[in-house]
Short mmCIF file of C-alpha atoms in Angstrom, two decimals:
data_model
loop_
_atom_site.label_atom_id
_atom_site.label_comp_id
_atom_site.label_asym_id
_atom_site.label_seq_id
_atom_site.Cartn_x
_atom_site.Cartn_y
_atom_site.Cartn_z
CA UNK A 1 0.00 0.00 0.00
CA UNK A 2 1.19 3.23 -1.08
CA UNK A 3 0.92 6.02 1.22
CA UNK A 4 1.04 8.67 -1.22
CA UNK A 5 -2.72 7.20 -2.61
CA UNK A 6 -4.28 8.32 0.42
CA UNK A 7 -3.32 11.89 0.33
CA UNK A 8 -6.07 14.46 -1.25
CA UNK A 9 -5.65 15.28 -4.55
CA UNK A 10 -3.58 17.89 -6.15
CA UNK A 11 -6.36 20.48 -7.37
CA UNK A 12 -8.83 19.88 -4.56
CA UNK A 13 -7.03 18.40 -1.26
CA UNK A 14 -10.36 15.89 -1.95
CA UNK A 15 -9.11 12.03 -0.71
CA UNK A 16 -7.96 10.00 -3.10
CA UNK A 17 -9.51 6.84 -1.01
CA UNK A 18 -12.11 7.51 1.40
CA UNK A 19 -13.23 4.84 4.16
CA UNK A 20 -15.23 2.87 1.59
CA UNK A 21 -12.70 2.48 -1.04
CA UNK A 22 -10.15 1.64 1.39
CA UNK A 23 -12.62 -1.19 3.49
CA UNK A 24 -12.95 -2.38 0.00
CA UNK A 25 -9.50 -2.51 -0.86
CA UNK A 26 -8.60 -4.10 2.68
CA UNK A 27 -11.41 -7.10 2.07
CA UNK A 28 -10.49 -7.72 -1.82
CA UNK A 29 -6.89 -8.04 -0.14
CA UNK A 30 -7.15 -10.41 2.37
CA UNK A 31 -9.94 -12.38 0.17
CA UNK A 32 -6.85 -12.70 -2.87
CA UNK A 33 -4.05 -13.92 0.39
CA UNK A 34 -7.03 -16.42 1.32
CA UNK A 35 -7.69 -17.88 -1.69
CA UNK A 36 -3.85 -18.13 -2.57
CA UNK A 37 -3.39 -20.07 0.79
CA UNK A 38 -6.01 -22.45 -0.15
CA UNK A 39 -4.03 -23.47 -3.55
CA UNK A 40 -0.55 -23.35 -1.67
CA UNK A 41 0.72 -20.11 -2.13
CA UNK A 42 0.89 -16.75 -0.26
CA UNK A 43 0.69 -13.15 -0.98
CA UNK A 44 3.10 -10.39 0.89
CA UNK A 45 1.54 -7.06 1.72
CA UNK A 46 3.72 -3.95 2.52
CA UNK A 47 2.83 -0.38 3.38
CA UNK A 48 5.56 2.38 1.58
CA UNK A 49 6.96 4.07 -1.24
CA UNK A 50 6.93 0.64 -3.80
CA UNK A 51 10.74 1.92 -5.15
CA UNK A 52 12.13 1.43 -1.42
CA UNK A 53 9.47 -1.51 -0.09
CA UNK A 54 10.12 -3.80 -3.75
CA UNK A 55 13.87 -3.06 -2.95
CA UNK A 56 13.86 -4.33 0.91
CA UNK A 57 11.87 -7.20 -0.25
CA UNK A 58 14.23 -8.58 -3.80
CA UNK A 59 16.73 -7.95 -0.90
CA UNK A 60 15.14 -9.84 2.36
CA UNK A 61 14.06 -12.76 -0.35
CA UNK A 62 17.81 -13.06 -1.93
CA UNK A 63 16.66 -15.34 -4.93
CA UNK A 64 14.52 -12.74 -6.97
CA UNK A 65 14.90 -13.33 -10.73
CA UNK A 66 12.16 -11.12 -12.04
CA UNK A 67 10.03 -8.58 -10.71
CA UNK A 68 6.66 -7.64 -12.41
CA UNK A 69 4.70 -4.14 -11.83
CA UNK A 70 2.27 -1.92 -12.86
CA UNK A 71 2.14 1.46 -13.34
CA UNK A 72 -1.05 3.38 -12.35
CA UNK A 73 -2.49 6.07 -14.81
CA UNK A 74 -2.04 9.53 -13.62
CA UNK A 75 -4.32 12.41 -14.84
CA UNK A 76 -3.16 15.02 -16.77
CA UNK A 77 -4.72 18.68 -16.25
#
């Protein structure tokens, strides 16, 4: 989880996530680690920047040969 989503937004100082948003993020997360578990696999969850929390982790896990990621989509005024 990035803690810059959570901030308001650049024009308005509006929340980017609001309690909803964010109770449904939380549940569609730990549904996805639950379901993984059940078929023998896990799913790690870390709150910070993803350039410094991706690096700790390829780091902590030692044996990293590939690392996948997304970009979100960033408006444009």
């Amino acid at each position: 989880f990035d803690p810059r989503h959570y901030l308001g937004t650049h024009c308005y100082g509006l929340p980017k996530t609001g309690p909803h948003r964010l109770r449904f993020l939380l549940e569609s997360v730990k549904d996805l680690r639950e379901t993984l578990k059940k078929k023998g696999s896990t799913l790690v969850v870390r709150k910070g920047k993803p350039e410094d929390v991706v690096c700790d982790l390829i780091t902590q896990l030692g044996s990293v040969t590939a690392v996948v990621f997304h970009e979100e989509v960033r408006e444009t005024l």
